[in-house]
Coordinates of C-alpha atoms in Angstrom, one line a residue:
Chain A
M621 CA 86.7 84.3 46.7
N622 CA 87.0 86.3 50.6
L623 CA 89.3 84.0 52.1
D624 CA 90.1 86.4 55.4
K625 CA 86.3 86.6 56.3
K626 CA 84.8 83.2 58.4
I627 CA 81.8 82.1 56.3
S628 CA 79.0 80.6 58.8
M629 CA 78.2 77.2 59.3
A630 CA 74.7 78.5 58.4
V631 CA 75.6 80.0 55.2
I632 CA 78.3 76.4 54.1
R633 CA 75.1 74.4 55.0
R634 CA 73.3 76.1 52.2
L635 CA 75.6 75.7 49.7
P636 CA 75.0 72.2 48.6
R637 CA 71.1 72.7 48.7
Y638 CA 72.0 76.0 46.4
Y639 CA 73.9 73.3 44.4
R640 CA 71.3 70.8 44.1
Y641 CA 68.5 73.2 42.7
L642 CA 71.0 74.5 40.8
S643 CA 71.4 71.3 39.4
D644 CA 67.5 71.0 38.5
L645 CA 67.2 73.6 36.6
L646 CA 70.3 72.9 34.4
K647 CA 68.3 69.6 33.7
L648 CA 65.9 71.3 32.8
G649 CA 67.4 73.6 30.5
I650 CA 66.9 76.8 33.0
T651 CA 70.2 78.9 31.5
R652 CA 69.4 82.3 33.7
I653 CA 67.7 82.8 37.1
S654 CA 66.9 85.9 39.6
S655 CA 67.7 85.9 42.5
K656 CA 64.0 86.2 42.7
E657 CA 62.8 83.6 41.1
L658 CA 65.4 81.3 42.7
S659 CA 64.1 82.6 46.3
S660 CA 60.7 81.0 45.6
R661 CA 62.1 77.8 44.3
M662 CA 64.0 77.0 47.3
G663 CA 61.2 79.3 50.0
I664 CA 64.5 81.4 51.3
T665 CA 64.2 85.3 50.7
A666 CA 66.1 86.4 47.4
S667 CA 68.3 89.1 50.1
Q668 CA 69.3 85.5 51.6
I669 CA 70.5 84.4 48.6
R670 CA 72.5 87.6 47.5
Q671 CA 73.7 87.7 51.3
D672 CA 75.3 84.2 50.9
L673 CA 76.4 84.3 47.3
N674 CA 78.0 87.6 48.0
C675 CA 80.0 85.4 51.1
F676 CA 81.7 84.0 47.8
G677 CA 82.2 87.0 45.4
G678 CA 78.5 87.0 44.2
F679 CA 78.2 85.8 41.1
G680 CA 75.2 88.3 40.0
Q681 CA 74.5 90.5 37.6
Q682 CA 72.3 93.7 38.4
G683 CA 69.2 93.2 36.2
Y684 CA 70.6 90.2 34.8
G685 CA 70.2 87.3 38.1
Y686 CA 72.7 84.7 37.6
N687 CA 73.8 82.1 34.9
V688 CA 73.0 78.9 36.3
E689 CA 75.7 77.1 34.9
Y690 CA 78.7 79.4 36.0
L691 CA 76.8 79.5 39.6
Y692 CA 76.5 75.9 39.3
K693 CA 79.9 75.3 38.6
E694 CA 81.5 77.6 40.8
I695 CA 79.2 76.1 43.8
G696 CA 80.6 73.2 42.8
N697 CA 84.1 74.5 43.0
I698 CA 83.7 75.7 46.2
L699 CA 82.0 72.6 47.4
G700 CA 85.0 70.3 46.0
V701 CA 83.4 68.2 43.4
N702 CA 86.3 68.4 41.3
E703 CA 88.9 67.3 44.3
A704 CA 88.1 63.3 44.1
F705 CA 88.6 63.5 48.3
K706 CA 89.5 59.9 48.9
I707 CA 86.9 57.9 51.0
I708 CA 87.2 54.6 53.1
I709 CA 83.8 53.0 54.9
I710 CA 84.7 51.3 58.4
G711 CA 81.9 48.9 59.4
A712 CA 80.3 46.7 56.5
G713 CA 76.6 46.3 58.3
N714 CA 74.0 47.1 56.7
M715 CA 74.2 50.9 56.8
G716 CA 78.0 50.6 55.7
Q717 CA 76.8 48.8 52.9
A718 CA 74.0 51.0 51.6
L719 CA 76.5 53.7 51.8
A720 CA 79.1 51.7 50.0
N721 CA 76.4 50.8 47.2
Y722 CA 75.3 54.4 47.0
T723 CA 76.9 55.4 43.7
N724 CA 75.5 58.9 44.3
F725 CA 78.2 60.8 46.3
E726 CA 80.9 59.5 43.7
K727 CA 79.2 62.4 41.4
R728 CA 79.8 64.7 44.0
G729 CA 83.5 64.1 44.2
F730 CA 84.1 60.9 47.0
K731 CA 85.4 58.1 45.7
L732 CA 85.2 55.1 48.1
I733 CA 88.9 53.0 47.7
G734 CA 88.5 50.8 51.0
I735 CA 86.2 49.3 53.5
F736 CA 86.5 47.9 56.9
D737 CA 85.4 45.1 58.9
I738 CA 86.3 42.6 61.8
N739 CA 83.0 40.1 60.8
P740 CA 85.3 37.4 58.8
N741 CA 82.6 36.6 56.8
L742 CA 82.5 39.5 55.3
I743 CA 86.9 40.4 54.6
G744 CA 87.4 39.6 50.7
K745 CA 84.1 40.0 49.5
K746 CA 83.6 43.2 46.8
I747 CA 81.3 45.9 46.5
R748 CA 81.4 47.4 43.9
D749 CA 85.1 46.1 42.9
V750 CA 85.7 47.4 46.7
E751 CA 87.4 44.4 48.4
I752 CA 86.1 44.6 52.2
M753 CA 89.9 44.0 54.3
H754 CA 90.3 43.6 57.9
L755 CA 90.4 46.3 60.2
D756 CA 93.6 45.3 61.5
S757 CA 95.1 46.5 57.7
L758 CA 94.1 50.0 58.3
D759 CA 97.0 51.3 59.4
R760 CA 98.8 50.1 56.7
F761 CA 96.2 51.1 54.2
V762 CA 96.3 54.4 55.7
A763 CA 99.4 54.8 55.7
E764 CA 100.0 53.8 51.7
N765 CA 97.0 55.2 50.4
Q766 CA 95.8 59.1 50.7
V767 CA 92.4 59.0 52.6
D768 CA 90.8 61.8 53.1
I769 CA 87.1 61.0 54.8
A770 CA 86.5 57.8 56.5
I771 CA 82.8 56.9 56.9
L772 CA 81.8 55.8 60.4
C773 CA 79.3 53.1 60.4
V774 CA 80.4 51.1 63.7
P775 CA 78.2 50.1 66.4
Y776 CA 76.9 52.8 69.2
E777 CA 79.6 51.2 71.7
N778 CA 83.0 50.8 69.5
T779 CA 82.5 54.3 67.4
P780 CA 84.9 56.4 69.9
A781 CA 88.2 54.2 70.1
V782 CA 87.6 53.5 66.1
A783 CA 87.5 57.3 65.5
D784 CA 90.3 57.6 67.7
K785 CA 92.2 55.4 65.9
V786 CA 91.0 57.0 62.7
A787 CA 92.3 60.0 63.6
R788 CA 95.3 59.1 65.4
L789 CA 96.3 57.3 61.5
G790 CA 96.2 61.1 60.0
V791 CA 92.2 60.9 58.4
K792 CA 91.0 64.0 58.6
G793 CA 87.6 64.1 58.0
L794 CA 85.1 61.6 60.0
W795 CA 81.4 61.0 58.8
N796 CA 79.8 59.7 61.8
F797 CA 76.5 57.6 61.7
S798 CA 76.5 56.9 65.2
P799 CA 73.6 58.6 66.7
M800 CA 76.2 60.6 69.3
D801 CA 78.3 64.1 68.4
L802 CA 81.7 62.0 68.3
K803 CA 83.7 65.0 69.9
L804 CA 87.9 64.5 69.3
P805 CA 90.7 66.3 70.8
Y806 CA 93.0 66.5 67.6
D807 CA 92.5 68.7 64.5
V808 CA 90.0 66.6 62.6
I809 CA 86.5 67.6 61.0
I810 CA 83.5 65.9 61.8
E811 CA 79.8 65.3 60.9
N812 CA 77.7 63.6 62.4
V813 CA 74.6 62.1 60.6
H814 CA 71.8 61.8 63.3
L815 CA 69.0 59.9 61.8
S816 CA 66.8 59.0 64.7
D817 CA 67.2 63.1 65.2
S818 CA 65.3 63.5 62.3
L819 CA 63.3 60.6 62.3
M820 CA 61.8 61.7 65.8
V821 CA 61.6 65.6 64.7
L822 CA 59.0 63.8 61.8
G823 CA 57.3 62.0 64.6
Y824 CA 57.1 64.9 66.6
R825 CA 55.6 67.5 64.1
L826 CA 53.2 64.3 62.8
N827 CA 51.9 64.5 66.9
E828 CA 51.0 68.2 66.5
M829 CA 49.5 68.4 63.6
R830 CA 46.9 65.9 64.2
K831 CA 46.2 67.9 67.3
S832 CA 45.6 71.1 65.6
Q833 CA 43.3 68.6 63.5
R834 CA 41.8 67.4 66.3
N835 CA 41.6 71.0 68.2
K836 CA 39.8 72.4 65.1
S837 CA 37.1 69.8 64.1
Chain B
M855 CA 52.5 72.5 78.2
N856 CA 51.9 75.0 76.6
L857 CA 49.8 74.3 73.4
D858 CA 48.7 77.9 72.2
K859 CA 52.0 79.3 71.7
K860 CA 54.1 78.0 68.3
I861 CA 57.2 75.9 69.1
S862 CA 59.9 76.9 66.2
M863 CA 61.3 74.4 64.2
A864 CA 64.8 75.1 65.8
V865 CA 63.7 74.4 69.2
I866 CA 62.1 71.1 68.4
R867 CA 65.1 69.8 66.1
R868 CA 67.1 70.3 69.0
L869 CA 64.9 68.2 71.4
P870 CA 65.8 64.6 69.9
R871 CA 69.7 66.1 71.3
Y872 CA 68.5 66.8 74.6
Y873 CA 66.9 63.1 74.5
R874 CA 70.4 61.4 73.7
Y875 CA 72.4 63.6 76.1
L876 CA 69.6 62.8 78.6
S877 CA 69.9 59.3 78.0
D878 CA 73.6 59.0 77.9
L879 CA 73.6 60.7 81.3
L880 CA 71.4 57.5 82.5
K881 CA 73.4 55.3 81.7
L882 CA 76.6 56.9 83.7
G883 CA 74.2 56.9 86.4
I884 CA 74.1 60.8 86.6
T885 CA 70.5 61.3 88.5
R886 CA 70.4 65.0 88.5
I887 CA 72.2 67.9 86.5
S888 CA 72.4 72.0 86.2
S889 CA 71.7 74.0 83.4
K890 CA 75.2 74.8 83.5
E891 CA 76.2 71.4 83.2
L892 CA 74.3 70.2 80.5
S893 CA 75.3 73.4 78.4
S894 CA 78.8 72.2 78.8
R895 CA 78.1 69.0 77.9
M896 CA 75.9 69.6 75.0
G897 CA 77.6 72.5 73.4
I898 CA 74.6 74.6 74.1
T899 CA 74.3 77.9 76.3
A900 CA 72.5 77.4 79.4
S901 CA 70.2 80.6 79.0
Q902 CA 69.1 78.1 75.6
I903 CA 68.9 75.4 77.4
R904 CA 66.7 76.9 79.9
Q905 CA 64.8 78.5 77.2
D906 CA 64.4 75.6 74.4
L907 CA 62.9 73.2 78.4
N908 CA 60.7 76.6 78.9
C909 CA 58.4 76.0 75.9
F910 CA 57.3 72.9 77.1
G911 CA 56.8 74.1 80.6
G912 CA 59.9 74.3 82.0
F913 CA 61.1 70.3 84.1
G914 CA 64.1 72.3 86.0
Q915 CA 63.9 73.8 90.0
Q916 CA 66.2 76.6 90.7
G917 CA 69.0 75.1 92.5
Y918 CA 68.3 72.4 92.1
G919 CA 68.6 71.6 88.0
Y920 CA 67.0 68.8 86.3
N921 CA 66.4 65.5 87.5
V922 CA 67.8 63.4 84.9
E923 CA 65.0 60.9 84.6
Y924 CA 62.3 63.0 85.1
L925 CA 63.5 65.1 82.0
Y926 CA 64.5 62.7 80.0
K927 CA 60.6 60.9 80.2
E928 CA 59.2 64.9 79.7
I929 CA 61.7 64.4 76.8
G930 CA 60.2 61.4 75.5
N931 CA 56.8 61.9 75.6
I932 CA 56.9 65.3 73.9
L933 CA 59.0 63.6 70.8
G934 CA 56.3 60.5 70.9
V935 CA 58.9 57.6 71.8
N936 CA 55.6 56.0 73.3
E937 CA 53.3 56.3 70.3
A938 CA 54.4 53.2 68.9
F939 CA 54.3 55.1 65.0
K940 CA 53.4 52.7 62.5
I941 CA 56.0 53.4 59.5
I942 CA 56.3 51.6 56.3
I943 CA 59.4 51.5 53.8
I944 CA 59.0 52.5 50.2
G945 CA 62.1 50.9 48.0
A946 CA 64.3 47.4 49.3
G947 CA 67.1 48.3 47.9
N948 CA 70.2 49.0 50.4
M949 CA 69.6 51.8 51.6
G950 CA 65.7 50.5 52.3
Q951 CA 67.0 47.3 53.7
A952 CA 69.5 48.7 55.6
L953 CA 66.6 50.8 57.1
A954 CA 64.5 48.2 57.6
N955 CA 67.3 46.0 59.6
Y956 CA 67.7 49.4 61.9
T957 CA 67.0 48.3 65.1
N958 CA 67.6 51.5 67.2
F959 CA 64.3 53.2 65.5
E960 CA 61.8 50.7 67.2
K961 CA 63.2 51.9 70.7
R962 CA 62.5 55.5 70.3
G963 CA 58.9 54.4 69.0
F964 CA 58.8 53.4 65.5
K965 CA 57.7 50.2 64.5
L966 CA 58.5 49.2 60.7
I967 CA 55.2 47.0 59.7
G968 CA 55.9 46.5 56.0
I969 CA 58.2 47.2 52.8
F970 CA 57.1 47.6 49.1
D971 CA 59.4 47.7 46.0
I972 CA 58.8 46.5 42.2
N973 CA 61.3 44.2 41.9
P974 CA 60.3 40.9 42.0
N975 CA 63.5 39.0 43.0
L976 CA 62.8 41.1 46.5
I977 CA 58.9 40.6 47.0
G978 CA 58.2 37.9 49.3
K979 CA 61.5 38.2 50.9
K980 CA 61.7 39.1 54.5
I981 CA 63.6 41.7 57.0
R982 CA 63.2 41.2 60.6
D983 CA 60.2 39.1 60.0
V984 CA 59.2 42.2 57.7
E985 CA 57.8 40.6 54.5
I986 CA 58.7 43.1 51.1
M987 CA 55.7 43.3 49.3
H988 CA 54.6 44.2 45.4
L989 CA 54.1 48.2 45.8
D990 CA 50.7 47.2 43.8
S991 CA 49.4 46.0 47.3
L992 CA 49.9 49.4 49.1
D993 CA 46.4 50.5 48.7
R994 CA 45.0 47.6 50.4
F995 CA 47.8 47.6 52.8
V996 CA 47.5 51.5 54.1
A997 CA 43.2 51.0 53.8
E998 CA 43.8 48.2 55.9
N999 CA 46.8 49.1 58.2
Q1000 CA 46.9 52.5 60.5
V1001 CA 50.2 53.7 58.3
D1002 CA 51.7 56.8 60.4
I1003 CA 55.1 57.4 58.3
A1004 CA 56.4 56.0 55.3
I1005 CA 60.0 56.7 54.4
L1006 CA 60.9 56.7 50.9
C1007 CA 64.1 55.0 49.6
V1008 CA 63.1 55.1 46.0
P1009 CA 65.1 56.3 42.7
Y1010 CA 65.2 60.1 42.5
E1011 CA 63.5 60.2 39.9
N1012 CA 60.3 57.9 40.8
T1013 CA 60.1 60.0 44.6
P1014 CA 57.7 62.6 43.4
A1015 CA 55.1 60.3 42.1
V1016 CA 55.6 57.7 45.4
A1017 CA 55.7 60.2 48.0
D1018 CA 52.0 61.7 45.9
K1019 CA 50.4 58.3 45.8
V1020 CA 51.4 58.0 49.4
A1021 CA 50.2 60.6 50.8
R1022 CA 47.1 60.2 48.2
L1023 CA 46.1 57.0 50.6
G1024 CA 46.3 59.7 54.0
V1025 CA 50.5 58.7 55.1
K1026 CA 50.7 61.8 57.1
G1027 CA 54.3 61.1 58.0
L1028 CA 57.0 61.2 54.8
W1029 CA 60.7 60.6 55.5
N1030 CA 62.3 61.0 52.2
F1031 CA 65.8 59.8 51.3
S1032 CA 65.9 61.4 48.0
P1033 CA 68.1 64.5 47.2
M1034 CA 65.9 66.9 46.9
D1035 CA 63.3 69.3 48.9
L1036 CA 60.2 67.2 48.8
K1037 CA 57.3 69.5 48.5
L1038 CA 53.7 68.0 48.5
P1039 CA 49.9 69.9 48.3
Y1040 CA 48.3 67.8 50.9
D1041 CA 48.9 67.9 54.7
V1042 CA 51.4 66.1 55.3
I1043 CA 55.0 66.4 57.1
I1044 CA 57.5 65.8 55.1
E1045 CA 61.6 65.3 56.3
N1046 CA 64.1 65.6 54.1
V1047 CA 67.8 63.6 54.4
H1048 CA 69.8 64.7 52.9
L1049 CA 73.1 62.6 53.1
S1050 CA 74.8 63.9 50.2
D1051 CA 74.5 67.6 51.4
S1052 CA 76.4 66.3 54.9
L1053 CA 79.2 65.1 53.0
M1054 CA 79.6 68.0 51.0
V1055 CA 79.8 69.8 54.2
L1056 CA 82.3 67.4 55.3
G1057 CA 84.6 67.8 52.3
Y1058 CA 83.9 71.8 52.1
R1059 CA 85.0 72.1 56.3
L1060 CA 88.4 69.6 55.1
N1061 CA 89.3 72.0 52.4
E1062 CA 89.5 75.0 54.6
M1063 CA 91.3 73.6 57.2
R1064 CA 94.4 72.6 55.0
K1065 CA 94.3 75.8 53.8
S1066 CA 94.3 77.5 56.9
Q1067 CA 96.8 75.1 57.8
R1068 CA 98.7 75.3 54.5
N1069 CA 98.3 79.5 54.7
K1070 CA 99.3 79.1 58.6
S1071 CA 102.6 77.4 57.7

């Protein structure tokens, strides 16, 4: 693996997609695949695939293509699916609870170890054996447990302050569900999930399709 | 507005982001802004901003910048926030319920009018005054109501069949939460939300940051 070269975010963002497609191929019993065929399944060019995978050392053989299981495992390793990242959820409202119940993350190497809220009606309840604790006990919890990632499902107004607190406690990964581009003046990695943005893009594209259909008729 | 030119998906995907930043500026009482200042807030170049907005006719004035409220309203119109898209949710599990409870979508022009599931324990219950109906009544519901968008929160294995059914009934917009790139042989617009992908990218970036910190020390 090439550790010297900085890999672009565009390439990194495609890795989980490769991982998904390879997982599907494995389920279908497909053991090897050419970059051309993978290309037509994924809707990206074969040269893009070769270029992407070359960032991590290649994995393909001229005339053979890719060994699906090998490539799946290697991309899994690159993504850290065997790392068992420890995650906590802050905010056990609707979205926090939905994510806490989402077992798919565990298959990808993310283990939920704590849930925090300030609502007294929620404290002490369990979601899939993980207790909802009061936010006041976050400091101690983070001091006593390795916490890699905090999922922020708190109200919009509270997000910056909660994020700041979590980052000061030393949690290095933040997954933010508030509709804002969270920024912090520390060495932390932040991924913002913008659900409303995605829905608005869908609405826009729907309108455009309807307009173009009206123009045709 | 330029209706002839095809606008790239990259530009379209930035529109909700402009909309968010302009909304924040309005809340801060800022009435006008230069592309340079907007650029530094958003972390994209000023020339990119001018280029993006020019796709829709400009909106800026040399030496004045952008009128925040006007630009906010115009981008809102382009995105269709006043369209009142009618949406239904299929699958009232954790994620479906979380989305049904998410009032933010309504502020952006999306109105939830129906929820569907096959679980007898859920049928008849209400989420924010919207009843959960049996999936068997979907045909009639879509025939009797304008449904613009269906949010698919069904199990992975069932997603393609449910999506196919919904599209055949004439729903033109699909918002898919299953970790797959849903494709359909009809004129439908599909937006796939890949939560696991985002989390995996976060895990990857976290690992890379740690590696580089270890290498430095």
